[in-house]
Amino acid sequence: MDTQALEGGYANAPVDAAQAFRAIMRVMARPGTIEDITGTAPPAPLSVAAGAVLLTLCDPETPVHLAGGHDTASIRDWITFHTGAPLVAPDKAAFAVGTWDDLPLPAFPLGTSEYPDRSTTLIIERDAFSQQGATLQGPGIKDAARLSLPETEAFQANRRHFPLGLDFIFTSGSRIAALPRSTRVS
Amino acid sequence: MTDYNFAYLDEQTKRMIRRAILKGLAVPGYQVPFASREMPMPYGWGTGGVQVSAAVLTPDDTFKVIDQGADDTTNAVSIRRFFEKTAGVAVTEKTAKASVIQTRHRIPETDLTEDQILVYQVPIPEPLRFLEPSEVETRKMHALEEYGLMHVKLYEDISQHGAIATAYAYPVKVEGRYVMDPSPIPKFDNPKLNMAGIQLFGAGREQRIYAVPPYTQVVSLDFEDHPFEASKADHACDLCGSTTSYLDELIVDDEGGRMFMCSDTDFCAARREDAA
């Protein structure tokens, strides 16, 4: 039996998840800031940070979509064992994991005008990102912040749907940043 | 400690609340429905705030609870002890030393920093509820950004009383989109909703969570010829002498004697310590 899926979870789930959530909340509340989250050892190519986001936020109530190179048997088994989240197509997903090029953005739900919270949160795996590049403005940002993004047009289009829209979490190794739908990108 | 999961709630409940908080931060001022749990305290005593705090606290936090500005009232003391016992967090009465502050109906006088989180206890999260009792209708009004009714209410105040009579839970517009109930804080506190800290609102009985990220634009509703005014009792604190803090009025005898004192007990005590 392959036991890899059984390993790499939180050693002390209540405390590890609380600390990971604090980092996720801080980056979501302050677009452009970058934090570190650790505590998991997911199978490659899933990053430590993406693994921590999944273990902190996902459970049987949150359908997850795996895109492209992240849709492997070992990642499926790991998510299923540790979270119990159903693995689904993009139009049913509460969370999705993959690289920018692999994720089919138009396929994900944006929420409804009465329930804008019913939209997908995308976890985008990247080689690296830093506080340079695109200018971010909006809630959570004092004057302006900077974050290197894969492109700007898609995020500007997403902002035009506000209050509907997708929310983005960027992960690279143990680093995490976020871009909620409320942020104006230029 | 060993009798409870960390911070009392089970992990699946915390994940559900945490997801609601993140969506709330992404759509500032929008009320996210959540599956509120029964807590070991009655509704109206801060069950929403307690659930949000439970989902947010880490063992490294220093926790402060205020009730109408005071650290030493029954509600504040019992919630502080609850998390001391179930989450093992450090507690404080000093605003500057706290990393998470749960509040009932006040914003501390001391400005919060970027590293602080303010958790509000909210009785009625829907600002339109007393104008429109149907949740189906109010949800549609938020979706369509149809807030005319709220302005009619404020206008009727002016036509009846000569001024906007709403003194607490004064409605605000968040980032130019959602009209939000800031919980029953005095309107004196409304300008402080524009702050560096993260603000989270929890309504347990009504099962709603909403949020205001740092530096989000929060505007109190008003009219050009009747601008919003953050009012307080026209008096100085009789204990510390502050002329800028929000005051409670106390009746001290049965002959009409009264005194004014800061509602924020930590602010008042610190000023008296500095003066001594």
Coordinates of N, CA and C in Angstrom, one line a residue, chain A residues 13-15 17-22 24-26 28-31 54-62 82-83 94-95 113-121 138-143 159 162-167 169 180-184, chain B residues 5-6 11-19 21-23 25-28 30-33 37 55-61 99-100 113-117 135-136 139-140 142-144 175 177-178 196-198 200 208 213-217:
Chain A
A13 N -3.0 19.8 14.5 CA -3.9 20.5 13.6 C -4.6 21.8 14.1
P14 N -5.1 21.8 15.3 CA -5.8 23.0 15.8 C -4.9 24.2 15.8
V15 N -3.7 24.1 16.3 CA -2.8 25.2 16.5 C -2.1 25.5 15.1
A17 N -3.3 25.0 12.2 CA -4.3 25.6 11.3 C -4.6 27.0 11.7
A18 N -4.6 27.3 13.0 CA -4.9 28.7 13.5 C -3.8 29.6 13.0
Q19 N -2.5 29.1 13.1 CA -1.4 30.0 12.7 C -1.4 30.2 11.2
A20 N -1.7 29.1 10.4 CA -1.8 29.3 9.0 C -2.9 30.2 8.6
F21 N -4.1 30.1 9.2 CA -5.2 30.9 8.9 C -4.8 32.4 9.2
R22 N -4.1 32.7 10.2 CA -3.8 34.1 10.5 C -3.0 34.6 9.3
I24 N -3.0 33.6 6.2 CA -3.9 33.7 5.0 C -4.8 34.9 5.2
M25 N -5.3 35.1 6.4 CA -6.2 36.3 6.6 C -5.4 37.6 6.4
R26 N -4.2 37.6 6.9 CA -3.4 38.9 6.8 C -3.1 39.2 5.3
M28 N -4.9 38.2 2.7 CA -6.2 38.6 2.1 C -6.7 39.9 2.5
A29 N -6.4 40.3 3.7 CA -6.8 41.6 4.2 C -5.9 42.8 3.7
R30 N -4.7 42.4 3.4 CA -3.7 43.4 2.9 C -3.1 42.9 1.6
P31 N -3.8 43.1 0.5 CA -3.2 42.6 -0.8 C -1.8 43.2 -1.0
L54 N -5.0 24.4 1.7 CA -6.0 23.3 1.6 C -6.3 22.7 2.9
L55 N -5.3 22.4 3.7 CA -5.6 21.7 5.0 C -6.3 22.7 6.0
T56 N -6.1 24.0 5.8 CA -6.7 25.0 6.7 C -8.1 25.3 6.4
L57 N -8.4 25.3 5.1 CA -9.8 25.8 4.6 C -10.7 24.7 4.0
C58 N -10.1 23.6 3.6 CA -11.0 22.6 2.9 C -11.4 21.4 3.8
D59 N -12.6 20.9 3.5 CA -13.1 19.8 4.2 C -14.3 19.2 3.3
P60 N -15.0 18.2 3.7 CA -16.0 17.6 2.8 C -17.0 18.6 2.3
E61 N -17.1 19.8 2.8 CA -18.1 20.8 2.4 C -17.6 21.7 1.2
T62 N -16.3 21.5 0.9 CA -15.7 22.4 -0.1 C -15.1 21.6 -1.3
H82 N -6.6 13.8 3.8 CA -6.4 14.8 4.8 C -7.6 15.8 5.0
T83 N -8.4 16.0 3.9 CA -9.5 16.9 4.0 C -10.8 16.3 3.7
A94 N -15.3 25.2 -5.1 CA -15.1 26.3 -4.1 C -13.7 26.7 -4.0
F95 N -12.8 25.8 -4.3 CA -11.3 26.1 -4.3 C -10.8 25.4 -5.6
S113 N -25.4 37.8 -7.6 CA -25.5 39.2 -7.1 C -26.1 39.2 -5.7
E114 N -26.9 38.2 -5.3 CA -27.4 38.1 -4.0 C -26.5 37.4 -3.0
Y115 N -25.6 36.5 -3.6 CA -24.6 35.7 -2.8 C -23.3 35.8 -3.4
P116 N -22.6 37.0 -3.4 CA -21.3 37.1 -4.1 C -20.2 36.2 -3.4
D117 N -20.5 35.7 -2.2 CA -19.5 34.9 -1.6 C -19.4 33.5 -2.2
R118 N -20.4 33.1 -3.0 CA -20.4 31.8 -3.6 C -19.6 31.7 -4.9
S119 N -18.3 32.1 -4.7 CA -17.4 32.2 -5.9 C -16.2 31.3 -5.5
T120 N -15.4 31.0 -6.5 CA -14.2 30.1 -6.3 C -13.1 30.9 -5.8
T121 N -12.3 30.3 -4.9 CA -11.0 30.9 -4.5 C -9.9 30.1 -5.2
G138 N -6.9 49.8 -3.3 CA -8.3 49.3 -2.9 C -8.3 49.0 -1.4
P139 N -9.3 48.3 -0.9 CA -9.4 47.9 0.5 C -8.2 47.1 0.9
G140 N -7.7 47.5 2.1 CA -6.6 46.8 2.7 C -5.2 47.4 2.3
I141 N -5.3 48.4 1.4 CA -4.0 49.0 1.0 C -4.0 50.5 1.3
K142 N -3.0 50.9 2.0 CA -2.9 52.3 2.5 C -2.9 53.3 1.3
D143 N -1.9 53.3 0.5 CA -1.9 54.2 -0.7 C -1.9 53.3 -1.9
R159 N -12.1 42.5 -11.6 CA -12.5 43.6 -10.8 C -13.8 44.3 -11.3
F162 N -17.1 43.2 -9.8 CA -17.3 43.4 -8.3 C -18.7 43.9 -8.1
P163 N -19.4 43.5 -7.1 CA -19.0 42.6 -6.0 C -18.8 41.1 -6.3
L164 N -19.2 40.7 -7.5 CA -18.9 39.3 -7.9 C -17.4 39.2 -8.2
G165 N -17.0 38.0 -8.4 CA -15.6 37.8 -8.8 C -14.9 36.7 -8.1
L166 N -13.7 36.3 -8.7 CA -12.8 35.3 -8.1 C -11.9 35.9 -7.2
D167 N -11.4 35.2 -6.2 CA -10.4 35.6 -5.2 C -9.2 34.7 -5.4
I169 N -5.3 33.4 -4.4 CA -4.2 33.2 -3.4 C -3.0 32.7 -4.2
P180 N -7.7 39.7 -3.5 CA -9.2 39.6 -3.5 C -9.7 40.4 -4.7
R181 N -11.0 40.1 -5.0 CA -11.7 40.7 -6.2 C -11.8 42.2 -6.0
S182 N -11.7 42.7 -4.8 CA -11.9 44.2 -4.5 C -10.7 45.0 -5.0
T183 N -9.5 44.4 -5.3 CA -8.3 45.1 -5.6 C -8.3 45.6 -7.0
R184 N -8.0 46.9 -7.2 CA -7.8 47.5 -8.5 C -6.3 47.4 -8.9
Chain B
N5 N -11.1 21.2 22.6 CA -10.3 21.5 21.4 C -9.8 22.9 21.6
F6 N -8.6 23.2 21.0 CA -8.1 24.6 21.0 C -9.1 25.6 20.6
E11 N -12.7 21.7 14.7 CA -12.0 22.2 13.5 C -12.9 22.5 12.3
Q12 N -13.9 21.6 12.1 CA -14.7 21.8 10.9 C -15.5 23.1 11.0
T13 N -16.0 23.4 12.2 CA -16.7 24.7 12.4 C -15.7 25.9 12.2
K14 N -14.5 25.8 12.7 CA -13.6 26.9 12.5 C -13.3 27.1 11.0
R15 N -13.1 26.0 10.3 CA -12.8 26.1 8.8 C -14.0 26.8 8.1
M16 N -15.2 26.5 8.5 CA -16.4 27.1 7.9 C -16.4 28.6 8.2
I17 N -16.1 29.0 9.5 CA -16.1 30.4 9.9 C -14.9 31.1 9.2
R18 N -13.8 30.4 9.1 CA -12.6 31.1 8.4 C -12.9 31.3 7.0
R19 N -13.6 30.4 6.3 CA -13.9 30.7 4.9 C -14.8 31.9 4.8
I21 N -14.9 34.4 6.8 CA -14.1 35.6 7.1 C -13.4 36.1 5.8
L22 N -12.8 35.1 5.1 CA -12.0 35.5 3.9 C -12.9 36.1 2.8
K23 N -14.1 35.5 2.6 CA -15.0 36.0 1.6 C -15.5 37.4 2.1
L25 N -13.8 39.6 3.8 CA -12.7 40.5 3.6 C -12.6 40.8 2.1
A26 N -12.9 39.9 1.2 CA -12.8 40.1 -0.2 C -14.0 41.0 -0.7
V27 N -15.1 41.0 0.0 CA -16.3 41.8 -0.4 C -16.6 42.7 0.8
P28 N -15.9 43.7 1.1 CA -16.0 44.5 2.3 C -17.5 45.0 2.5
Y30 N -20.2 43.2 2.8 CA -21.2 42.2 2.5 C -21.4 41.2 3.6
Q31 N -22.6 40.9 3.9 CA -22.9 40.0 5.0 C -22.8 38.5 4.5
V32 N -21.8 37.8 5.0 CA -21.7 36.4 4.5 C -22.4 35.5 5.5
P33 N -23.4 34.7 5.0 CA -24.1 33.7 5.8 C -23.1 32.7 6.4
R37 N -23.0 28.3 15.5 CA -23.2 27.2 16.4 C -23.8 27.8 17.7
A55 N -12.2 31.4 15.9 CA -11.7 31.0 14.6 C -10.4 31.8 14.2
V56 N -10.2 32.9 14.9 CA -9.0 33.8 14.6 C -7.9 33.6 15.5
L57 N -8.1 33.3 16.8 CA -7.1 33.3 17.8 C -6.0 32.2 17.5
T58 N -4.7 32.6 17.8 CA -3.7 31.6 17.9 C -3.1 31.6 19.3
P59 N -2.3 30.6 19.7 CA -1.8 30.6 21.1 C -0.9 31.8 21.4
D60 N -0.4 32.4 20.4 CA 0.6 33.5 20.6 C -0.2 34.9 20.9
D61 N -1.5 34.9 20.8 CA -2.2 36.1 20.8 C -2.3 36.6 22.3
S99 N -3.4 41.9 20.7 CA -3.3 41.6 19.3 C -4.7 41.3 18.7
V100 N -5.6 40.8 19.6 CA -7.0 40.6 19.2 C -7.9 41.3 20.2
T113 N -3.3 49.5 15.5 CA -2.2 49.4 14.5 C -2.5 48.3 13.5
E114 N -1.6 48.2 12.5 CA -1.8 47.2 11.5 C -1.8 45.8 12.0
D115 N -1.2 45.6 13.2 CA -1.1 44.2 13.7 C -2.2 43.8 14.6
Q116 N -3.2 44.7 14.7 CA -4.3 44.4 15.6 C -5.6 44.0 14.8
I117 N -6.4 43.2 15.5 CA -7.7 42.7 14.9 C -8.8 43.1 15.9
E135 N -36.0 39.1 4.7 CA -34.6 38.9 4.3 C -34.5 38.8 2.8
V136 N -35.5 38.2 2.2 CA -35.5 38.0 0.7 C -35.4 39.4 0.1
R139 N -31.9 41.3 0.9 CA -30.8 40.7 0.1 C -30.9 41.3 -1.3
K140 N -32.1 41.4 -1.8 CA -32.3 41.9 -3.2 C -31.9 43.4 -3.2
H142 N -29.6 44.9 -1.4 CA -28.2 44.9 -1.4 C -27.7 44.6 -2.8
A143 N -28.2 43.5 -3.4 CA -27.8 43.1 -4.7 C -27.9 44.2 -5.8
L144 N -29.1 45.0 -5.7 CA -29.3 46.0 -6.6 C -28.8 47.4 -6.2
E175 N -16.6 51.3 1.0 CA -15.9 51.3 -0.3 C -16.9 51.6 -1.5
R177 N -19.9 50.8 -2.0 CA -20.8 49.7 -2.5 C -21.9 49.3 -1.5
Y178 N -21.5 48.6 -0.4 CA -22.5 48.1 0.5 C -22.8 49.0 1.7
A196 N -6.3 51.2 10.7 CA -5.2 50.3 10.1 C -5.4 48.9 10.5
G197 N -6.2 48.6 11.5 CA -6.4 47.2 11.9 C -7.5 46.5 11.0
I198 N -7.6 45.2 11.2 CA -8.6 44.4 10.5 C -9.8 44.3 11.4
L200 N -13.5 42.7 12.0 CA -14.4 41.5 11.7 C -15.7 41.6 12.6
R208 N -24.5 35.8 10.5 CA -23.8 36.6 9.5 C -22.4 37.0 10.0
P213 N -11.6 45.4 5.7 CA -10.1 45.4 5.7 C -9.5 46.7 6.1
P214 N -8.2 46.7 6.5 CA -7.5 48.0 6.8 C -7.7 49.0 5.7
Y215 N -7.7 50.3 6.1 CA -7.7 51.4 5.2 C -8.9 51.4 4.2
T216 N -9.9 50.7 4.5 CA -11.1 50.7 3.6 C -11.9 51.9 3.8
Q217 N -12.4 52.5 2.7 CA -13.2 53.7 2.8 C -14.6 53.4 3.5

